[in-house]
mmCIF file of C-alpha atoms in Angstrom:
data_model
loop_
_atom_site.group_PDB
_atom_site.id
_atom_site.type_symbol
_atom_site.label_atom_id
_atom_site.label_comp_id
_atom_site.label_asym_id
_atom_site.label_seq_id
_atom_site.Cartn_x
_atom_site.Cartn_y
_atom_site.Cartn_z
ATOM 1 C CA UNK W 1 2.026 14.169 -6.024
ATOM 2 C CA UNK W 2 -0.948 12.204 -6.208
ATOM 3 C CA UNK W 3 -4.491 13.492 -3.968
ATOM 4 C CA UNK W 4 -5.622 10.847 -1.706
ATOM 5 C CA UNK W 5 -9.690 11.771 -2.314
ATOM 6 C CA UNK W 6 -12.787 9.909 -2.593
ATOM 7 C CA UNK W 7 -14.255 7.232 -0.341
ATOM 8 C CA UNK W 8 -12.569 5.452 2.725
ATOM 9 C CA UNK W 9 -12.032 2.113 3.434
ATOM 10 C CA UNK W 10 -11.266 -0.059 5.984
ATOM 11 C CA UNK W 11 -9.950 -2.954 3.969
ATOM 12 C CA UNK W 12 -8.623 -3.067 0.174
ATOM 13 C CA UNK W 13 -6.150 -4.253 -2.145
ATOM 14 C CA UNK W 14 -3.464 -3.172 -3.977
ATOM 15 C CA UNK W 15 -3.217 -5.404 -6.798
ATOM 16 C CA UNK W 16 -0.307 -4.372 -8.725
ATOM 17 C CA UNK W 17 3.195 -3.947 -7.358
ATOM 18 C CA UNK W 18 6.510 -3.234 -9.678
ATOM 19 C CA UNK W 19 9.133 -6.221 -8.609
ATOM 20 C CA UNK W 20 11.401 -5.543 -11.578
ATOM 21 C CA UNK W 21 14.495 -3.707 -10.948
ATOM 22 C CA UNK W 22 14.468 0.013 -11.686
ATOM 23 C CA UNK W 23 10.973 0.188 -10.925
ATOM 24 C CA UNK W 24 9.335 1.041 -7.426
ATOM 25 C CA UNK W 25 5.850 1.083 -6.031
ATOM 26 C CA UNK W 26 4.871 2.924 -3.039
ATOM 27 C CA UNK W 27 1.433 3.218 -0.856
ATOM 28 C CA UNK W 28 -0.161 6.054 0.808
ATOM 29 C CA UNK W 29 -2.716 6.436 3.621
ATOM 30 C CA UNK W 30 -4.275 9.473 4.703
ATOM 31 C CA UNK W 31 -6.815 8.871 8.191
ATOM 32 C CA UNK W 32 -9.157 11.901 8.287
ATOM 33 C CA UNK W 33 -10.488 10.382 11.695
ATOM 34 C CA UNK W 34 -10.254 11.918 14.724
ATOM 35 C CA UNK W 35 -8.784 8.393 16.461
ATOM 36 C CA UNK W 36 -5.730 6.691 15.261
ATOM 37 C CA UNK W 37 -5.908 4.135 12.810
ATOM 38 C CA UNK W 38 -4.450 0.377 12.998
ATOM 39 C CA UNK W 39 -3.328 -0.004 9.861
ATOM 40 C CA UNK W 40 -2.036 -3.589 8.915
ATOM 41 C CA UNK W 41 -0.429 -4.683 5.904
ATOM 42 C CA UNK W 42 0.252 -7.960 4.358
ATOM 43 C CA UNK W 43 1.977 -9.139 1.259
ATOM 44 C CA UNK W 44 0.041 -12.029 0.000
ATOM 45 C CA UNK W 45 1.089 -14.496 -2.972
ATOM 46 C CA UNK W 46 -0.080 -15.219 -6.137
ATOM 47 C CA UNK W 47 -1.933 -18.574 -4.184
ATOM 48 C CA UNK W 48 -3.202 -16.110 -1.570
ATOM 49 C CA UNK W 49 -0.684 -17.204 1.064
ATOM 50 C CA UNK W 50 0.349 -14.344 3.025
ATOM 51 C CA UNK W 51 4.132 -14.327 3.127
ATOM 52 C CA UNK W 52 4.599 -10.889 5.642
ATOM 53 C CA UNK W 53 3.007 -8.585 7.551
ATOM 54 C CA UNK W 54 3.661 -4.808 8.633
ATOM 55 C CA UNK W 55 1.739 -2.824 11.156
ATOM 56 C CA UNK W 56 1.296 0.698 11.160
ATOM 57 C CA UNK W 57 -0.308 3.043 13.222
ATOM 58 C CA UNK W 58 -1.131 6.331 11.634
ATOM 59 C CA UNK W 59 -2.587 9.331 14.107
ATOM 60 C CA UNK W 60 -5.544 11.090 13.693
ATOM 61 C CA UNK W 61 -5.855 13.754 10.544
ATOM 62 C CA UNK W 62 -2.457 12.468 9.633
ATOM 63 C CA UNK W 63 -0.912 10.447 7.039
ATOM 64 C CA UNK W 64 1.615 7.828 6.085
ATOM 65 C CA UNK W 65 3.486 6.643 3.116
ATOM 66 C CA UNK W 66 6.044 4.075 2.361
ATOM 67 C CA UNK W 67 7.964 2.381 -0.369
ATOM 68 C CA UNK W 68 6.480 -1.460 -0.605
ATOM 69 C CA UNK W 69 10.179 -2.036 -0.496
ATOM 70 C CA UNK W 70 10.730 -0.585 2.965
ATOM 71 C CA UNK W 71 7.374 -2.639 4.366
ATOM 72 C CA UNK W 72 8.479 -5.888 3.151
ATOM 73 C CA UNK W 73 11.736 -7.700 1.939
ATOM 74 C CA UNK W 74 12.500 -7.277 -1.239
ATOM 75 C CA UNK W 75 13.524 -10.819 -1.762
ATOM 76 C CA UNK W 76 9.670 -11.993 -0.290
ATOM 77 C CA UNK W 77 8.350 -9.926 -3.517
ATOM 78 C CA UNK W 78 7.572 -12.068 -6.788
ATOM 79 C CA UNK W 79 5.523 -10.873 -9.937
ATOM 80 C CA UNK W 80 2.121 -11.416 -9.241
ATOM 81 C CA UNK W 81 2.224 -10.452 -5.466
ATOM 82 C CA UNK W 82 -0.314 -8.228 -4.211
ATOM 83 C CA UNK W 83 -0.964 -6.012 -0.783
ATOM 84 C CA UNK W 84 -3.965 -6.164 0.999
ATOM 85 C CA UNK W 85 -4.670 -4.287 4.078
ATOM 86 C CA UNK W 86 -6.939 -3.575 7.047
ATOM 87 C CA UNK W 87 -8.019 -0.824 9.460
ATOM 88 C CA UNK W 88 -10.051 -0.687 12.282
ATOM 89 C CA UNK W 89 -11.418 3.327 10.632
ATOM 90 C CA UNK W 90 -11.662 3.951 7.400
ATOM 91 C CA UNK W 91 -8.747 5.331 5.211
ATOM 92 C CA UNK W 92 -8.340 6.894 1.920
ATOM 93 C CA UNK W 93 -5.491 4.888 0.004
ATOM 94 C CA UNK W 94 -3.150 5.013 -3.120
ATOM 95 C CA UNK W 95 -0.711 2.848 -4.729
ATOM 96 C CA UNK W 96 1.719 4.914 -6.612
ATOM 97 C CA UNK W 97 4.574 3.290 -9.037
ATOM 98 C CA UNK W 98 7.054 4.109 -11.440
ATOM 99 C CA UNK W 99 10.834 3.857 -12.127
ATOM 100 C CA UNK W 100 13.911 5.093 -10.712
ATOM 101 C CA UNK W 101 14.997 6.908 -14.559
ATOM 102 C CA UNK W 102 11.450 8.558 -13.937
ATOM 103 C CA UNK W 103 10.029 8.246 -17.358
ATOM 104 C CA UNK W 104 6.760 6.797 -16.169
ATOM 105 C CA UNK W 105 4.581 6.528 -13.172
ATOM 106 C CA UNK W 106 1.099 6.133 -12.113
ATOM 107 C CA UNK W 107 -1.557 6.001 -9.586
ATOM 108 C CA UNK W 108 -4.251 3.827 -8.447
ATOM 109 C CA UNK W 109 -6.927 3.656 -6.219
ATOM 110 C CA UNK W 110 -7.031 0.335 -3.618
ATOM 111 C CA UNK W 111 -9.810 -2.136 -4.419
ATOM 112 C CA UNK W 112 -12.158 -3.779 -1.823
#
Protein backbone atom coordinates (compact mmCIF):
# COMPACT_ATOMS: atom_id res chain seq x y z
CA UNK A 1 0.00 0.00 0.00
CA UNK A 2 0.67 3.48 -0.39
CA UNK A 3 0.72 6.05 3.17
CA UNK A 4 -1.66 8.81 2.80
CA UNK A 5 0.86 11.53 4.81
CA UNK A 6 1.70 15.04 4.49
CA UNK A 7 -0.54 18.09 4.24
CA UNK A 8 -4.45 18.20 3.82
CA UNK A 9 -6.46 19.71 1.46
CA UNK A 10 -9.70 20.70 0.85
CA UNK A 11 -9.60 20.88 -2.91
CA UNK A 12 -7.01 19.22 -5.51
CA UNK A 13 -6.52 17.46 -8.60
CA UNK A 14 -5.70 14.36 -9.81
CA UNK A 15 -4.25 14.91 -13.06
CA UNK A 16 -3.47 11.64 -14.45
CA UNK A 17 -5.90 8.77 -14.82
CA UNK A 18 -5.07 5.28 -16.82
CA UNK A 19 -8.12 4.95 -19.56
CA UNK A 20 -6.33 2.22 -21.50
CA UNK A 21 -7.47 -1.21 -21.02
CA UNK A 22 -5.50 -3.36 -18.59
CA UNK A 23 -4.63 -0.47 -16.67
CA UNK A 24 -6.58 0.99 -13.55
CA UNK A 25 -6.29 4.05 -11.39
CA UNK A 26 -7.73 4.34 -8.05
CA UNK A 27 -8.03 7.36 -5.32
CA UNK A 28 -7.74 7.39 -1.68
CA UNK A 29 -8.90 9.74 1.10
CA UNK A 30 -8.07 9.53 4.57
CA UNK A 31 -10.16 12.52 6.95
CA UNK A 32 -8.18 12.79 10.22
CA UNK A 33 -11.03 15.28 11.39
CA UNK A 34 -13.11 14.75 14.03
CA UNK A 35 -16.44 15.77 11.70
CA UNK A 36 -17.31 14.01 8.57
CA UNK A 37 -16.10 15.15 5.43
CA UNK A 38 -18.22 16.05 2.12
CA UNK A 39 -16.19 14.82 -0.26
CA UNK A 40 -17.23 15.57 -3.97
CA UNK A 41 -15.77 14.35 -7.01
CA UNK A 42 -15.94 15.34 -10.55
CA UNK A 43 -14.48 14.06 -13.75
CA UNK A 44 -13.67 17.02 -15.81
CA UNK A 45 -12.51 17.02 -19.64
CA UNK A 46 -9.64 17.85 -21.37
CA UNK A 47 -11.72 21.53 -22.14
CA UNK A 48 -12.49 21.65 -18.41
CA UNK A 49 -16.13 20.63 -18.87
CA UNK A 50 -17.16 18.54 -16.10
CA UNK A 51 -18.80 15.45 -17.55
CA UNK A 52 -19.86 13.60 -13.83
CA UNK A 53 -19.97 13.96 -10.46
CA UNK A 54 -19.78 11.53 -7.31
CA UNK A 55 -20.38 12.43 -3.73
CA UNK A 56 -18.93 10.86 -0.90
CA UNK A 57 -19.15 11.23 2.59
CA UNK A 58 -16.30 9.83 4.57
CA UNK A 59 -16.68 9.79 8.70
CA UNK A 60 -14.48 11.18 10.99
CA UNK A 61 -10.76 9.44 11.48
CA UNK A 62 -11.86 7.22 8.68
CA UNK A 63 -11.06 6.63 5.18
CA UNK A 64 -12.25 5.84 1.70
CA UNK A 65 -10.96 4.46 -1.49
CA UNK A 66 -12.31 3.65 -4.84
CA UNK A 67 -11.43 2.55 -8.31
CA UNK A 68 -12.01 5.84 -10.73
CA UNK A 69 -13.83 3.15 -12.59
CA UNK A 70 -16.43 2.47 -9.91
CA UNK A 71 -16.96 6.58 -9.38
CA UNK A 72 -17.57 7.26 -12.91
CA UNK A 73 -18.55 5.39 -16.21
CA UNK A 74 -16.06 4.00 -17.85
CA UNK A 75 -17.32 5.02 -21.20
CA UNK A 76 -17.39 9.07 -19.78
CA UNK A 77 -13.40 8.47 -19.38
CA UNK A 78 -11.11 9.74 -22.39
CA UNK A 79 -7.20 10.24 -22.31
CA UNK A 80 -6.58 13.44 -21.00
CA UNK A 81 -9.43 13.45 -18.35
CA UNK A 82 -8.63 14.52 -15.00
CA UNK A 83 -10.43 14.41 -11.28
CA UNK A 84 -10.74 17.24 -9.27
CA UNK A 85 -12.35 17.30 -5.97
CA UNK A 86 -13.64 19.27 -2.97
CA UNK A 87 -14.22 19.04 0.79
CA UNK A 88 -15.69 21.10 3.18
CA UNK A 89 -12.30 19.74 5.89
CA UNK A 90 -9.27 19.06 4.77
CA UNK A 91 -8.15 15.55 3.50
CA UNK A 92 -5.00 13.81 2.80
CA UNK A 93 -5.29 12.26 -0.85
CA UNK A 94 -3.60 9.75 -3.32
CA UNK A 95 -4.04 8.67 -6.77
CA UNK A 96 -2.72 5.24 -7.16
CA UNK A 97 -2.45 3.39 -10.79
CA UNK A 98 -1.17 0.50 -12.42
CA UNK A 99 -2.25 -2.57 -14.47
CA UNK A 100 -4.25 -5.53 -14.03
CA UNK A 101 -0.83 -8.06 -15.11
CA UNK A 102 0.71 -5.96 -12.12
CA UNK A 103 4.05 -5.19 -13.57
CA UNK A 104 3.88 -1.52 -12.74
CA UNK A 105 2.17 0.91 -10.51
CA UNK A 106 2.58 4.16 -8.86
CA UNK A 107 1.51 6.83 -6.58
CA UNK A 108 0.88 10.42 -6.55
CA UNK A 109 0.06 13.07 -4.45
CA UNK A 110 -3.27 15.42 -5.56
CA UNK A 111 -2.34 18.91 -6.73
CA UNK A 112 -4.14 22.17 -5.67
Amino acid sequence: GFPLMGATAKRGVFPLLETDSGNWTGLAFANPNNETALLTLELVGMDGVVKATNKVDIPPMSRSAAVVGDLFSLSDMEAGDYVRFTSNVGLAAVSVSGDTERSWMSAIGARE
